[in-house]
XYZ file of C-alpha atoms in Angstrom:
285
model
C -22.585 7.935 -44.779
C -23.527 9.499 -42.058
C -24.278 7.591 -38.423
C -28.486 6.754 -37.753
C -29.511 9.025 -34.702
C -31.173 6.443 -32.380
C -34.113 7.007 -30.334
C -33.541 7.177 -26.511
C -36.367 4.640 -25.262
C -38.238 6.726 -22.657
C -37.734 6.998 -18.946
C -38.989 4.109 -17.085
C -40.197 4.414 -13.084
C -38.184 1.798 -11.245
C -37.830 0.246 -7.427
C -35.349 2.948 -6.789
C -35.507 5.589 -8.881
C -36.188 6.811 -12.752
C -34.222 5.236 -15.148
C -33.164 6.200 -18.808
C -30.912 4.773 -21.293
C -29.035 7.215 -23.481
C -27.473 6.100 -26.526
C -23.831 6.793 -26.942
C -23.361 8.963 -30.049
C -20.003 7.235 -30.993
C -21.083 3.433 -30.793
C -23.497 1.969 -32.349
C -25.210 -0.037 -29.723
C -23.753 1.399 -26.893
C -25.771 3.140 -23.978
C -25.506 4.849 -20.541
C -27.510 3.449 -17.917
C -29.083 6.307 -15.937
C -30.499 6.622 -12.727
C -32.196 9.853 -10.879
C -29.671 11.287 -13.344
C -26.506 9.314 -12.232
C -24.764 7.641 -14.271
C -24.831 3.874 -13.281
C -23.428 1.631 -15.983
C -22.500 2.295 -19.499
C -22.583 -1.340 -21.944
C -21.700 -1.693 -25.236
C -23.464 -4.547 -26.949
C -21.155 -4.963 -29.806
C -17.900 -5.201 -27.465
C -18.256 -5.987 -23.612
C -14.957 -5.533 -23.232
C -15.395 -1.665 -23.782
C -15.187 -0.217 -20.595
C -16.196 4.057 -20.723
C -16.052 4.464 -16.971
C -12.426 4.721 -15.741
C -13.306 3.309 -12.547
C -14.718 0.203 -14.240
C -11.258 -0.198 -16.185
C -9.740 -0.245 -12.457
C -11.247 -2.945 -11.570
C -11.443 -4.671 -15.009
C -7.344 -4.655 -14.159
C -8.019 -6.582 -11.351
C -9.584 -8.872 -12.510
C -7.191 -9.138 -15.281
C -4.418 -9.687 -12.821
C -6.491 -12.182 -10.947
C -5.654 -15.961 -12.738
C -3.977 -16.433 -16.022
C -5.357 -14.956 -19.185
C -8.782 -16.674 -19.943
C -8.642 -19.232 -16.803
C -12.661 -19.035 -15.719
C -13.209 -17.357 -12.252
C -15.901 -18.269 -9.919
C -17.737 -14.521 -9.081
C -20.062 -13.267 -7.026
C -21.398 -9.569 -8.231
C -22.559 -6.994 -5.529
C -24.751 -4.566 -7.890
C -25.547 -5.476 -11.081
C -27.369 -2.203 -13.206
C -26.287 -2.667 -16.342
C -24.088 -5.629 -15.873
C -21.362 -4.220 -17.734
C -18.103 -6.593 -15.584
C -20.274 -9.725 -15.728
C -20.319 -9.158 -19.833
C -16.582 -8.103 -19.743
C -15.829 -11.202 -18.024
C -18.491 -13.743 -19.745
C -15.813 -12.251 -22.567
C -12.441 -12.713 -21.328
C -12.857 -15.698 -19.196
C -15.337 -17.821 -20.831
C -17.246 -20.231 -18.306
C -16.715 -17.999 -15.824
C -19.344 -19.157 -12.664
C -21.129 -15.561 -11.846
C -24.136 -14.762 -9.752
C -25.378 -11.074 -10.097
C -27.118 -9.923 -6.868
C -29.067 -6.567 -7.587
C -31.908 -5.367 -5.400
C -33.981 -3.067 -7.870
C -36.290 -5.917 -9.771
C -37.722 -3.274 -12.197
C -34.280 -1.832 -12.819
C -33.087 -5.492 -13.711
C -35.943 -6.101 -15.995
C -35.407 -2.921 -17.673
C -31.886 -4.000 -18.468
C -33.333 -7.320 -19.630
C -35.226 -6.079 -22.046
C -33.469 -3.439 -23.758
C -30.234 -4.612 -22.875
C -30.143 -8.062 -22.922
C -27.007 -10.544 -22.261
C -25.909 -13.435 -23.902
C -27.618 -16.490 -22.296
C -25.100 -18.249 -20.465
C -25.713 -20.868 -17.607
C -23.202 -20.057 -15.999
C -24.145 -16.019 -15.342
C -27.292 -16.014 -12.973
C -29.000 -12.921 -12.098
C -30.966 -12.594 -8.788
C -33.413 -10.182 -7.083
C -31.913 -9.411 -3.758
C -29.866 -7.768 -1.103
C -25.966 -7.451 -1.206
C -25.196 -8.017 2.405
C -27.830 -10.874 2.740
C -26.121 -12.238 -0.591
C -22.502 -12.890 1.256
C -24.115 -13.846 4.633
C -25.720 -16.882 2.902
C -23.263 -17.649 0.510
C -21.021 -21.065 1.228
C -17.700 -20.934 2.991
C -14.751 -20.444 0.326
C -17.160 -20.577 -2.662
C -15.857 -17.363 -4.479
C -12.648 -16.245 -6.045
C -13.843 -12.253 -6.565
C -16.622 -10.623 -5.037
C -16.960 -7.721 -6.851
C -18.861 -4.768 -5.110
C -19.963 -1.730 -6.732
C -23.520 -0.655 -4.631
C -24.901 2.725 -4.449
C -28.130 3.793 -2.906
C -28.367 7.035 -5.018
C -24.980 7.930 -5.295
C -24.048 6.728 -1.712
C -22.548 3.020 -0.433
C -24.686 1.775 1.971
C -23.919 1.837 5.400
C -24.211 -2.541 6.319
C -21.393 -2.250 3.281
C -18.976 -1.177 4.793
C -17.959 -2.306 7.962
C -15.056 -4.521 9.366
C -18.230 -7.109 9.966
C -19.725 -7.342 6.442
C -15.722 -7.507 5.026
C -15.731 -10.313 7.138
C -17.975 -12.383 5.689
C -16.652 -11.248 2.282
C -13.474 -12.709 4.141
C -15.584 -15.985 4.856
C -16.879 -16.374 1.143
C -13.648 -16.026 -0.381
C -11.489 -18.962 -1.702
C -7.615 -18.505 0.570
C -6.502 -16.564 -3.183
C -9.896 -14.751 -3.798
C -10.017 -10.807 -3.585
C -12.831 -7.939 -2.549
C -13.123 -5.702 -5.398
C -14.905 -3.165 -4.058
C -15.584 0.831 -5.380
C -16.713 3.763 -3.216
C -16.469 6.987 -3.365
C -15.658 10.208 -1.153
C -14.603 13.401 -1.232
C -11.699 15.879 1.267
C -11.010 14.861 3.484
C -11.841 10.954 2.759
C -12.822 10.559 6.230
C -15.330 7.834 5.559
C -12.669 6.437 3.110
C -9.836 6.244 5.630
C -12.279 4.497 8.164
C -13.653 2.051 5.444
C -10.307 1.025 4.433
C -8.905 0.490 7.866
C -12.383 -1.798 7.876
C -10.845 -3.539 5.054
C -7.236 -3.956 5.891
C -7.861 -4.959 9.689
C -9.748 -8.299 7.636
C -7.778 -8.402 4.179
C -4.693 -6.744 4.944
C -3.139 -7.528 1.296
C -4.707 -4.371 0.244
C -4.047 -1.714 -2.086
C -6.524 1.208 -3.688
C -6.761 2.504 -7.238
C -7.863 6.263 -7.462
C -7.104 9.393 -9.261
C -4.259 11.705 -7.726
C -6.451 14.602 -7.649
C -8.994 12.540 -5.070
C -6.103 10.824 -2.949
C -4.774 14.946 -2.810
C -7.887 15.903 -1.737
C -7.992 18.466 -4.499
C -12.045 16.507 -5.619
C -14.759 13.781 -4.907
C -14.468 10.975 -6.882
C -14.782 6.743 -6.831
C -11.845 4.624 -4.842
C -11.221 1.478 -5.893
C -10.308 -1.013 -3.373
C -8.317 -4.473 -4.226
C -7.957 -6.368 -0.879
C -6.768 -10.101 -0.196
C -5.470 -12.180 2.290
C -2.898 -11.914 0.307
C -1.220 -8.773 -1.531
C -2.377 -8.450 -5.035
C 0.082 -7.925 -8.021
C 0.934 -4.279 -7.147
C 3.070 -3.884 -9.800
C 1.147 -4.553 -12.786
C -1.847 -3.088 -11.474
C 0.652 0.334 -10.807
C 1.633 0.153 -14.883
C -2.502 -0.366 -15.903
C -3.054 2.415 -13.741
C -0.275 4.876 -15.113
C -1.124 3.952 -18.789
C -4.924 4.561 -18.551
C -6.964 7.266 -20.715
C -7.362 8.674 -17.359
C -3.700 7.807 -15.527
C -4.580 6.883 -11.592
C -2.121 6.411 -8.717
C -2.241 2.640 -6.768
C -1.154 3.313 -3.029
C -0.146 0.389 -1.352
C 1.671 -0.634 2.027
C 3.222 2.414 3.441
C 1.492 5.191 1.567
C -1.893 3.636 2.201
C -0.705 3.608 5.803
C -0.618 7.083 5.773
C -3.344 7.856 4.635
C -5.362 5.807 6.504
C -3.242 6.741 9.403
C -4.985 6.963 12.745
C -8.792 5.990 11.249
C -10.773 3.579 13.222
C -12.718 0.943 11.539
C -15.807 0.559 11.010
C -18.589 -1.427 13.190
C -22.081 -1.883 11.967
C -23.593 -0.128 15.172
C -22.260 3.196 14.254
C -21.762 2.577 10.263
C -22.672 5.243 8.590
C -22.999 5.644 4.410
C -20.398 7.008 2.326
C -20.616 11.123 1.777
C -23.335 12.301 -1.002
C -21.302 13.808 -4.058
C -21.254 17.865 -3.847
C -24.126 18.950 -5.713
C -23.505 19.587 -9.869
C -20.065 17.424 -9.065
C -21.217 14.975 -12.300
C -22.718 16.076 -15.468
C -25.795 13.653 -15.527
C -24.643 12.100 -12.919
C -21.954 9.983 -11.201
């Protein structure tokens, strides 16, 4: 028998943009969340621990990697569109403490409505801003803060600085991690000066990214994985190899050179990541 065609629901005006859900021909209840076009978030509602986007499987890995297999993590979720890692871990580490900060109220409604989570106490989702988030979080009250922001397809300037890592720094438990993705193009300038931002606070750092970006052969998303401590290179090295869409994990003293002589980054003269080169995503990032 052959598969129903759904019915996109129609674009919807948001704080930040236009957004439209389009259904994924190959799963049933599965959509991609977009935004001016972008792609933001794709969530399937049969199986949250489907993960489409590659860069979302990089830091699903992460996470993985982060306590034993099912041990609940406390989490603290910079971005939420369309929640697709709080699901993924409501999943794999049931009673999980998470708190969803996302700044676009229509955007989360939106989501609410047509793509609605599980209740769970212990997943909150909050109107707000990312940086304000951490600032008045409690000392040592998170074991990941996950960040994935964009303003369009950029990360916001107060993001990325050696100040706002620092109060990531402040918010973590002494074992908790920044997950954090970006993106940038040749010659990652911004990336080389955002990760120096990162390693002069967290220096057990590594970053997750596809060889084609760290030749700077493309543009594409970076994902950072930064502790006080290093994370389990290793494993994360064997994920990355064995993905649908292999990756390379550059650690110690290949991420040394290529962050080489790059200043970080102070919140007087931040600056927000690069815009993707234009027609660089079809749809959208």
């Amino acid at each position: 028998m052959g598969r129903t065609r759904r019915t996109a629901p129609p674009a919807v005006q948001v704080d930040t943009g236009t957004a439209r859900l389009v259904p994924d021909p190959d799963r049933r209840r599965a959509y991609t969340l977009l935004l001016d076009g972008t792609q933001q978030s794709h969530v399937d509602l049969d199986d949250p621990t489907h993960l489409e986007f590659e860069y979302v499987r990089r830091i699903a890995a992460a996470i993985d990697l982060a306590a034993p297999a099912g041990a609940p993590l406390r989490v603290l979720h910079l971005g939420g569109g369309g929640l697709t890692l709080p699901r993924y871990l409501a999943a794999t580490r049931p009673g999980s403490s998470q708190r969803v900060v996302e700044i676009d109220a229509a955007l989360t409604e939106l989501v609410r409505r047509e793509l609605p989570w599980p209740a769970d106490r212990n997943l909150r989702v909050r109107v707000g801003d990312a940086r304000s988030a951490v600032e008045q979080a409690r000392t040592d009250s998170y074991d990941l803060v996950i960040a994935d922001v964009f303003a369009g397809a950029r990360t916001p300037a107060r993001l990325t600085s050696v100040e706002f890592v620092t109060e990531v720094a402040r918010v973590l438990a002494p074992g908790g991690q920044l997950l954090s993705n970006v993106a940038d193009g040749p010659p990652l300038g911004w990336a080389r000066q955002h990760l120096a931002s990162v390693r002069q606070v967290l220096p057990g750092i590594c970053l997750i990214a596809d060889a084609a970006v760290l030749r700077q052969r493309r543009y594409g998303n970076l994902v950072v994985v930064a502790g006080r401590a290093a994370p389990d290179v290793g494993e994360l090295t064997r994920r990355a190899a064995g993905d649908w869409f292999p990756s390379r994990v550059l650690h110690t003293a290949a991420l040394d050179r290529l962050i080489g002589t790059a200043s970080p980054i102070a919140d007087a003269t931040a600056q927000p990541s690069p815009p993707p080169p234009d027609g660089i995503f079809p749809g959208g990032r």
